[in-house]
């Protein structure tokens, strides 16, 4: 399989409200995490950090321009691969142990990370069988209701267990923007990982339905409108509740 040079690995797309989407286009879409960079007055925020197969700090200058807090929406391999590159790292308390001591098993790298998830491979010496997330102990532990303050922007932490026990969403009421992580995106949702919980997933989706989001930036797939957000959540809830 072709290997891609490091300087071509990432793709940036600038969106409204000083949000930039950073993606890894050579990873197949289902496995491709959205990395979100948010500009603030006093510091910036990074929501997730990708697989870590190519350095974010070295090849995406945007993430080194300002003081930055790297937030983990949860601790699966595709979301925390570059967290070790940042001095300030935040994660929900329920998954702090995984960020501090990741393994191929507890981050789901095993069994998902194989050459098959790529359309083209990262530069050498990358090896799928050798891949693993590096330790990145949190410098800030998050709980439901906490606020990440960027000076002129405030993001409320919403604990959304279900996909994983420490999953979080980030809500900016002023712009009606929600960073939803992997509890919700506009694509096939994953509800059966080793630490997923069906009851928690249901409760999280019911809670999300009450948030008046205008724009949603998910952990995977393109961003979508508030109307689509409410449609996706409502349809999911209808299916689950009709099965009960």
Backbone as numpy.savetxt, mean C-alpha at the origin, in Angstrom:
# Nx Ny Nz CAx CAy CAz Cx Cy Cz
14.07 -14.35 -19.72 13.23 -13.15 -19.72 14.11 -11.91 -19.72
13.67 -10.88 -20.40 14.41 -9.62 -20.46 14.58 -9.01 -19.08
15.71 -8.38 -18.86 15.94 -7.61 -17.64 15.89 -6.12 -17.96
15.31 -5.36 -17.03 15.11 -3.92 -17.22 16.14 -3.15 -16.42
16.71 -2.13 -17.01 17.67 -1.28 -16.30 16.99 -0.56 -15.15
17.73 -0.33 -14.08 17.17 0.26 -12.86 16.50 1.61 -13.14
17.06 2.42 -14.02 16.52 3.75 -14.25 15.18 3.71 -15.01
14.83 2.54 -15.53 13.55 2.40 -16.24 12.51 1.65 -15.40
12.87 1.25 -14.20 11.99 0.36 -13.43 10.71 1.04 -12.94
10.81 2.29 -12.52 9.66 2.99 -11.94 9.01 3.94 -12.95
7.72 4.11 -12.76 6.95 5.05 -13.58 6.19 5.99 -12.64
6.22 7.29 -12.91 5.55 8.28 -12.06 4.41 8.94 -12.81
3.32 9.17 -12.08 2.17 9.85 -12.64 1.67 10.85 -11.62
1.72 12.13 -11.95 1.29 13.17 -11.02 -0.22 13.38 -11.13
-0.88 13.33 -9.99 -2.33 13.47 -9.94 -2.69 14.77 -9.22
-3.96 14.98 -8.97 -4.41 16.19 -8.27 -4.01 16.15 -6.80
-4.10 17.32 -6.15 -3.87 17.45 -4.70 -2.46 17.04 -4.30
-1.48 17.29 -5.16 -0.07 17.00 -4.85 0.16 15.54 -4.50
-0.54 14.67 -5.19 -0.37 13.22 -5.05 0.32 12.69 -6.30
1.35 11.88 -6.10 2.04 11.23 -7.22 1.97 9.72 -7.06
1.55 9.05 -8.12 1.53 7.59 -8.13 2.87 7.09 -8.66
3.52 6.23 -7.90 4.76 5.60 -8.32 4.45 4.11 -8.51
4.75 3.60 -9.69 4.42 2.20 -9.95 5.61 1.47 -10.56
5.51 0.14 -10.57 6.53 -0.73 -11.14 5.89 -1.45 -12.33
5.94 -0.85 -13.53 5.14 -1.32 -14.66 5.50 -2.70 -15.19
6.68 -3.21 -14.82 7.07 -4.53 -15.33 6.62 -5.67 -14.41
5.95 -5.33 -13.30 5.27 -6.31 -12.48 3.84 -6.42 -13.00
3.31 -7.62 -13.13 1.96 -7.78 -13.64 0.96 -7.08 -12.73
-0.10 -6.56 -13.31 -0.99 -5.63 -12.63 -1.55 -6.17 -11.32
-1.90 -7.43 -11.27 -2.50 -7.99 -10.07 -1.55 -7.90 -8.88
-0.25 -8.01 -9.13 0.76 -8.00 -8.06 1.42 -6.63 -7.89
1.07 -5.69 -8.74 1.76 -4.40 -8.77 1.15 -3.44 -7.75
1.90 -3.14 -6.72 1.45 -2.21 -5.68 1.52 -0.77 -6.17
0.54 0.02 -5.78 0.62 1.47 -5.97 1.38 2.07 -4.81
2.42 2.81 -5.12 3.15 3.59 -4.12 2.68 5.03 -4.27
2.21 5.61 -3.17 1.64 6.96 -3.23 2.54 7.95 -2.51
2.95 9.01 -3.21 3.72 10.09 -2.61 2.81 11.29 -2.45
2.76 11.84 -1.24 1.89 12.98 -0.95 2.76 14.13 -0.45
2.65 15.27 -1.10 3.42 16.45 -0.73 2.73 17.21 0.39
3.47 17.54 1.43 2.96 18.36 2.51 3.81 19.61 2.69
3.35 20.51 3.54 4.10 21.76 3.75 5.39 21.50 4.52
5.29 20.72 5.59 6.44 20.50 6.46 7.20 19.22 6.16
6.50 18.23 5.64 7.13 16.97 5.24 6.19 16.24 4.30
6.72 15.20 3.66 5.94 14.41 2.73 5.58 13.06 3.34
4.69 12.36 2.66 4.27 11.03 3.11 4.36 10.07 1.94
4.86 8.88 2.22 4.88 7.80 1.26 3.96 6.71 1.80
2.96 6.34 1.01 2.07 5.25 1.41 2.50 4.02 0.64
3.13 3.07 1.34 3.70 1.85 0.79 4.96 2.15 -0.02
5.71 1.09 -0.35 7.02 1.33 -0.98 7.39 0.29 -2.03
6.43 -0.51 -2.48 6.70 -1.45 -3.56 7.47 -2.69 -3.12
7.92 -3.46 -4.12 8.58 -4.75 -3.84 9.98 -4.60 -3.29
10.64 -3.51 -3.59 12.01 -3.34 -3.11 13.05 -4.00 -3.98
12.71 -4.34 -5.22 13.68 -5.00 -6.10 14.61 -3.99 -6.76
14.21 -2.72 -6.76 15.05 -1.61 -7.22 14.87 -0.47 -6.22
15.95 0.17 -5.84 15.90 1.20 -4.80 15.03 2.39 -5.20
14.08 2.72 -4.33 13.30 3.94 -4.53 14.15 5.18 -4.33
14.93 5.19 -3.26 15.72 6.38 -2.94 16.74 6.70 -4.03
17.28 5.68 -4.65 18.31 5.91 -5.67 17.72 6.33 -7.01
16.55 5.81 -7.35 16.04 5.97 -8.70 14.77 6.81 -8.81
14.22 7.23 -7.67 13.06 8.13 -7.69 13.40 9.34 -6.82
14.01 10.36 -7.39 14.47 11.51 -6.60 13.37 12.18 -5.80
12.13 12.07 -6.23 11.00 12.69 -5.53 10.97 12.31 -4.06
11.34 11.07 -3.73 11.19 10.60 -2.35 12.32 11.07 -1.43
13.30 11.76 -1.98 14.42 12.25 -1.16 14.45 13.77 -1.08
13.48 14.43 -1.69 13.51 15.90 -1.75 13.20 16.55 -0.40
12.39 15.89 0.41 11.93 16.47 1.67 11.99 15.44 2.77
11.85 15.89 4.02 11.63 14.99 5.13 10.38 14.16 4.82
10.42 12.86 5.10 9.34 11.98 4.65 9.05 10.90 5.67
7.76 10.59 5.83 7.34 9.45 6.64 6.81 8.37 5.70
7.36 7.17 5.83 6.95 6.03 5.01 5.94 5.22 5.81
4.70 5.19 5.33 3.61 4.50 6.02 3.33 3.18 5.30
3.16 2.13 6.06 2.78 0.83 5.49 1.28 0.64 5.65
0.58 0.50 4.53 -0.86 0.20 4.64 -1.05 -1.18 5.24
-0.09 -2.07 5.02 -0.01 -3.39 5.66 1.35 -3.95 5.25
1.66 -5.18 5.64 3.04 -5.65 5.53 3.24 -6.80 4.56
2.46 -6.89 3.51 2.73 -7.88 2.47 3.88 -7.41 1.59
4.60 -8.36 1.00 5.87 -8.08 0.33 5.80 -6.96 -0.70
4.69 -6.88 -1.41 4.59 -5.91 -2.50 4.39 -4.48 -2.02
4.21 -4.31 -0.70 3.92 -2.98 -0.14 5.04 -2.41 0.73
5.99 -3.23 1.16 6.98 -2.74 2.13 8.43 -3.00 1.71
8.65 -3.30 0.45 9.98 -3.70 0.02 11.07 -2.66 0.18
10.71 -1.38 0.13 11.72 -0.31 0.27 11.59 0.45 1.58
10.79 -0.04 2.51 10.63 0.70 3.78 11.95 0.85 4.53
12.84 -0.11 4.39 14.12 -0.03 5.10 14.96 1.14 4.64
14.64 1.73 3.50 15.42 2.85 2.97 15.08 4.18 3.64
14.04 4.20 4.46 13.56 5.46 5.03 13.73 5.47 6.54
14.12 6.63 7.04 14.42 6.76 8.47 13.17 6.72 9.32
12.07 7.29 8.83 10.82 7.37 9.59 9.81 6.40 8.97
9.42 5.39 9.75 8.57 4.31 9.23 7.41 4.08 10.19
6.19 4.01 9.63 5.00 3.87 10.46 4.17 2.67 10.00
3.59 1.96 10.97 2.76 0.80 10.68 1.81 0.59 11.85
0.67 -0.05 11.58 -0.28 -0.34 12.66 0.34 -1.34 13.63
-0.04 -1.23 14.88 0.54 -2.07 15.93 0.36 -3.57 15.66
-0.72 -3.94 14.99 -1.00 -5.36 14.77 -0.03 -6.01 13.79
0.74 -5.19 13.04 1.70 -5.77 12.11 3.10 -5.21 12.30
3.35 -4.58 13.43 4.68 -4.03 13.70 5.73 -5.15 13.77
5.34 -6.30 14.29 6.28 -7.41 14.38 6.69 -7.92 13.00
5.78 -7.85 12.03 6.11 -8.32 10.68 7.04 -7.35 9.97
6.85 -6.06 10.17 7.75 -5.08 9.56 9.15 -5.19 10.15
9.22 -5.53 11.42 10.51 -5.64 12.09 11.23 -6.95 11.78
10.46 -7.99 11.49 11.06 -9.31 11.26 10.35 -10.03 10.12
10.48 -9.52 8.90 9.77 -10.12 7.77 10.43 -11.43 7.33
9.60 -12.36 6.88 10.08 -13.59 6.27 9.36 -13.77 4.94
9.81 -14.72 4.17 9.11 -14.99 2.91 7.68 -15.45 3.18
7.50 -16.15 4.29 6.17 -16.67 4.60 5.24 -15.59 5.13
5.68 -14.83 6.12 4.74 -13.89 6.75 4.46 -12.64 5.92
5.25 -12.42 4.87 4.98 -11.30 3.96 4.30 -11.77 2.66
4.05 -13.08 2.55 3.44 -13.71 1.37 4.36 -13.76 0.15
5.65 -13.45 0.32 6.58 -13.63 -0.79 6.59 -15.10 -1.22
6.47 -15.97 -0.24 6.27 -17.39 -0.50 4.78 -17.68 -0.30
4.04 -18.01 -1.35 4.47 -18.60 -2.62 4.41 -17.67 -3.82
4.10 -16.37 -3.64 3.74 -15.55 -4.79 4.91 -15.03 -5.62
6.07 -14.83 -5.00 7.17 -14.23 -5.75 7.90 -15.30 -6.56
7.60 -15.32 -7.84 8.29 -16.14 -8.83 8.51 -15.26 -10.06
9.25 -15.75 -11.02 9.44 -14.98 -12.26 8.12 -14.73 -12.98
7.12 -15.55 -12.68 5.85 -15.45 -13.40 5.08 -14.17 -13.10
5.40 -13.47 -12.01 4.67 -12.24 -11.70 5.23 -11.03 -12.46
6.31 -11.24 -13.20 6.95 -10.16 -13.95 6.70 -10.30 -15.44
6.59 -9.17 -16.13 6.63 -9.15 -17.59 8.07 -8.98 -18.06
8.91 -8.41 -17.23 10.35 -8.32 -17.44 10.99 -8.26 -16.06
12.17 -8.81 -15.93 12.79 -8.93 -14.61 13.55 -7.67 -14.21
13.69 -7.46 -12.90 14.56 -6.37 -12.41 16.00 -6.63 -12.83
16.86 -5.62 -12.73 18.27 -5.81 -13.11 18.97 -6.82 -12.21
20.03 -7.39 -12.71 20.84 -8.28 -11.89 21.38 -7.52 -10.69
21.54 -8.18 -9.54 21.52 -9.63 -9.33 20.17 -10.17 -8.84
19.04 -9.51 -9.16 17.75 -9.98 -8.67 17.54 -11.46 -9.00
16.97 -12.18 -8.00 16.65 -13.60 -8.15 15.37 -13.86 -7.37
14.33 -14.35 -8.03 13.04 -14.55 -7.36 13.14 -15.54 -6.20
13.93 -16.60 -6.36 14.07 -17.58 -5.28 14.82 -17.01 -4.08
15.62 -15.98 -4.33 16.42 -15.37 -3.25 15.72 -14.17 -2.62
14.63 -13.72 -3.22 13.98 -12.48 -2.80 13.47 -12.56 -1.37
13.62 -11.46 -0.66 13.04 -11.33 0.67 12.99 -9.86 1.07
12.02 -9.51 1.88 11.89 -8.13 2.37 12.90 -7.90 3.49
13.53 -6.76 3.49 14.50 -6.44 4.53 13.81 -5.89 5.78
14.43 -6.12 6.92 13.88 -5.63 8.18 13.81 -4.11 8.18
12.70 -3.58 8.72 12.50 -2.13 8.79 11.66 -1.80 10.02
12.20 -1.98 11.22 11.41 -1.75 12.43 10.76 -0.36 12.44
9.53 -0.32 12.87 8.78 0.95 12.86 9.38 1.94 13.85
9.39 3.20 13.45 9.75 4.28 14.36 8.50 4.95 14.93
7.34 4.62 14.34 6.06 5.09 14.87 5.02 3.98 14.74
4.35 3.69 15.83 3.29 2.68 15.84 1.95 3.40 15.73
1.15 2.96 14.79 -0.13 3.60 14.53 -1.29 2.83 15.14
-2.31 3.58 15.56 -3.56 3.00 16.06 -4.72 3.72 15.37
-5.88 3.12 15.43 -7.07 3.72 14.84 -7.31 5.11 15.43
-7.56 6.08 14.58 -7.82 7.44 15.04 -6.60 8.33 15.12
-5.41 7.77 15.00 -4.20 8.60 14.98 -4.22 9.51 13.75
-3.42 10.55 13.80 -3.34 11.50 12.69 -1.89 11.62 12.23
-1.69 11.53 10.93 -0.39 11.81 10.34 -0.44 13.24 9.80
0.33 14.11 10.41 0.28 15.55 10.16 1.46 15.96 9.29
1.16 16.50 8.12 2.20 16.96 7.21 2.38 18.48 7.27
1.77 19.11 8.26 1.85 20.56 8.41 0.58 21.23 7.95
0.28 21.10 6.67 -0.94 21.68 6.12 -1.95 20.61 5.72
-1.60 19.35 5.97 -2.47 18.24 5.61 -2.50 17.23 6.75
-3.70 16.72 7.02 -3.88 15.79 8.13 -4.61 14.54 7.63
-4.00 13.39 7.88 -4.56 12.12 7.45 -4.91 11.28 8.67
-6.18 10.93 8.78 -6.64 10.10 9.89 -6.40 8.63 9.56
-5.86 7.92 10.53 -5.63 6.48 10.39 -6.93 5.74 10.70
-7.37 4.94 9.74 -8.56 4.11 9.93 -8.13 2.66 9.88
-8.26 1.98 11.00 -7.87 0.56 11.07 -8.88 -0.26 10.28
-8.39 -0.99 9.28 -9.27 -1.77 8.41 -8.80 -3.22 8.33
-8.91 -3.96 9.42 -8.51 -5.37 9.37 -9.44 -6.17 8.46
-8.96 -7.32 8.05 -9.75 -8.20 7.19 -8.87 -8.83 6.14
-8.26 -8.02 5.30 -7.25 -8.51 4.36 -6.04 -8.98 5.16
-5.68 -8.19 6.15 -4.61 -8.53 7.10 -4.94 -7.84 8.41
-4.37 -8.29 9.53 -4.80 -7.77 10.84 -4.46 -6.31 11.09
-3.40 -5.80 10.47 -2.99 -4.42 10.72 -3.20 -3.51 9.54
-4.09 -3.87 8.65 -4.36 -3.02 7.50 -4.94 -1.68 7.92
-4.53 -0.62 7.22 -5.08 0.70 7.51 -5.44 1.41 6.21
-6.37 2.35 6.33 -6.66 3.33 5.29 -6.32 4.70 5.87
-6.08 5.68 5.00 -5.75 7.04 5.43 -6.75 7.99 4.81
-7.38 8.81 5.65 -8.50 9.66 5.23 -8.15 11.12 5.43
-8.19 11.90 4.34 -8.00 13.35 4.42 -9.35 14.01 4.18
-9.97 14.45 5.25 -11.32 14.99 5.16 -11.39 16.25 4.30
-10.36 17.09 4.38 -10.41 18.37 3.66 -10.52 18.18 2.15
-9.80 17.21 1.60 -9.86 16.96 0.16 -10.76 15.78 -0.18
-11.33 15.16 0.83 -12.20 13.98 0.66 -11.47 12.88 -0.11
-10.21 12.66 0.30 -9.36 11.67 -0.35 -9.08 10.51 0.60
-9.21 9.30 0.08 -8.98 8.09 0.87 -7.89 7.25 0.19
-6.84 6.93 0.96 -5.86 5.94 0.56 -6.28 4.63 1.24
-6.76 3.67 0.45 -7.47 2.54 1.04 -6.64 1.28 1.25
-5.40 1.26 0.77 -4.61 0.05 0.93 -5.23 -1.12 0.20
-5.13 -2.32 0.78 -5.64 -3.52 0.10 -6.99 -3.99 0.62
-7.58 -3.28 1.55 -8.94 -3.65 1.97 -9.92 -3.39 0.84
-9.60 -2.39 -0.01 -10.50 -2.02 -1.09 -9.74 -1.36 -2.24
-9.96 -1.88 -3.43 -9.51 -1.24 -4.66 -10.45 -1.70 -5.77
-10.31 -1.13 -6.95 -11.23 -1.42 -8.04 -10.72 -2.60 -8.85
-10.75 -3.78 -8.22 -10.27 -5.01 -8.83 -10.59 -6.16 -7.91
-10.17 -7.39 -8.25 -10.48 -8.55 -7.40 -9.80 -8.46 -6.04
-10.60 -8.47 -4.99 -10.09 -8.33 -3.63 -9.61 -9.69 -3.09
-8.59 -9.63 -2.25 -8.00 -10.85 -1.68 -8.46 -10.98 -0.23
-9.23 -12.03 0.02 -9.83 -12.22 1.34 -9.39 -13.51 2.01
-8.39 -14.20 1.44 -8.06 -15.54 1.93 -6.57 -15.73 2.20
-5.86 -14.66 2.59 -4.47 -14.85 2.99 -4.44 -15.57 4.34
-3.25 -15.98 4.76 -3.13 -16.78 5.98 -3.62 -16.03 7.22
-3.62 -14.70 7.20 -4.10 -13.95 8.36 -5.28 -13.04 8.03
-6.01 -13.38 6.96 -7.26 -12.69 6.68 -8.34 -13.14 7.67
-9.37 -12.30 7.82 -10.47 -12.63 8.73 -11.76 -12.12 8.12
-12.69 -13.02 7.85 -13.92 -12.67 7.15 -14.79 -11.70 7.94
-14.91 -11.93 9.25 -15.74 -11.04 10.08 -15.15 -9.64 10.12
-13.83 -9.56 10.26 -13.17 -8.25 10.27 -13.33 -7.55 8.93
-13.23 -8.31 7.85 -13.37 -7.72 6.52 -14.75 -7.10 6.36
-15.77 -7.81 6.80 -17.13 -7.31 6.71 -17.30 -6.02 7.51
-16.78 -6.01 8.74 -16.89 -4.83 9.59 -16.15 -3.64 8.99
-14.98 -3.90 8.40 -14.21 -2.81 7.79 -14.93 -2.22 6.60
-15.52 -3.06 5.78 -16.25 -2.56 4.60 -17.49 -1.77 5.01
-18.16 -2.23 6.03 -19.32 -1.47 6.53 -18.89 -0.11 7.03
-17.74 -0.05 7.68 -17.24 1.23 8.18 -16.84 2.15 7.02
-16.18 1.60 6.03 -15.74 2.40 4.89 -16.91 3.02 4.14
-18.03 2.32 4.12 -19.19 2.83 3.40 -19.66 4.17 3.95
-19.35 4.45 5.20 -19.76 5.70 5.82 -18.81 6.86 5.59
-17.71 6.63 4.89 -16.73 7.69 4.63 -17.06 8.36 3.31
-17.27 9.68 3.30 -17.71 10.38 2.08 -16.57 10.71 1.13
-15.88 9.69 0.66 -14.73 9.90 -0.20 -15.14 10.42 -1.57
-14.35 11.35 -2.09 -14.51 11.86 -3.45 -13.55 11.18 -4.40
-12.35 10.86 -3.88 -11.31 10.19 -4.66 -10.70 9.08 -3.81
-10.49 7.92 -4.42 -9.91 6.79 -3.70 -8.67 6.31 -4.43
-7.56 6.24 -3.69 -6.30 5.70 -4.20 -6.07 4.37 -3.50
-6.25 3.28 -4.22 -6.14 1.95 -3.63 -4.73 1.40 -3.66
-4.58 0.23 -3.05 -3.28 -0.42 -3.03 -2.89 -1.03 -4.37
-3.87 -1.26 -5.23 -3.64 -1.82 -6.56 -4.65 -1.20 -7.53
-4.35 -1.30 -8.81 -5.24 -0.85 -9.87 -5.44 0.68 -9.83
-6.07 1.25 -10.86 -6.18 2.72 -10.94 -7.05 3.32 -9.83
-6.81 4.61 -9.57 -7.65 5.36 -8.63 -9.06 5.47 -9.20
-10.03 5.75 -8.33 -11.41 5.80 -8.80 -12.22 6.81 -7.99
-13.41 7.10 -8.50 -14.24 8.15 -7.94 -15.00 7.69 -6.70
-15.56 8.67 -5.99 -16.40 8.35 -4.85 -17.62 7.54 -5.23
-18.18 7.82 -6.39 -19.35 7.07 -6.85 -19.00 5.60 -7.06
-17.86 5.35 -7.71 -17.43 3.97 -7.92 -17.07 3.30 -6.60
-16.48 4.06 -5.70 -16.15 3.57 -4.36 -17.38 3.03 -3.64
-18.43 3.83 -3.63 -19.65 3.40 -2.95 -20.30 2.22 -3.67
-20.17 2.19 -4.98 -20.72 1.08 -5.76 -19.97 -0.23 -5.44
-18.66 -0.16 -5.42 -17.85 -1.35 -5.16 -18.13 -1.90 -3.75
-18.15 -1.01 -2.76 -18.40 -1.44 -1.39 -19.81 -2.02 -1.24
-20.79 -1.32 -1.79 -22.18 -1.77 -1.68 -22.38 -3.12 -2.36
-21.82 -3.29 -3.55 -21.94 -4.57 -4.25 -21.30 -5.70 -3.46
-20.11 -5.43 -2.89 -19.41 -6.44 -2.09 -20.26 -6.82 -0.87
-20.78 -5.81 -0.18 -21.60 -6.08 1.01 -22.86 -6.85 0.65
-23.48 -6.51 -0.45 -24.69 -7.23 -0.87 -24.40 -8.71 -1.12
-23.29 -8.99 -1.75 -22.91 -10.38 -2.01 -22.66 -11.13 -0.70
-21.91 -10.51 0.20 -21.58 -11.17 1.48 -22.83 -11.36 2.34
-23.66 -10.36 2.42 -24.82 -10.43 3.28 -25.87 -11.40 2.74
-25.93 -11.56 1.43 -26.86 -12.50 0.85 -26.44 -13.94 1.03
-25.11 -14.12 1.32 -24.60 -15.49 1.55 -24.87 -15.94 2.98
-25.15 -14.98 3.87 -25.35 -15.32 5.28 -26.72 -15.97 5.47
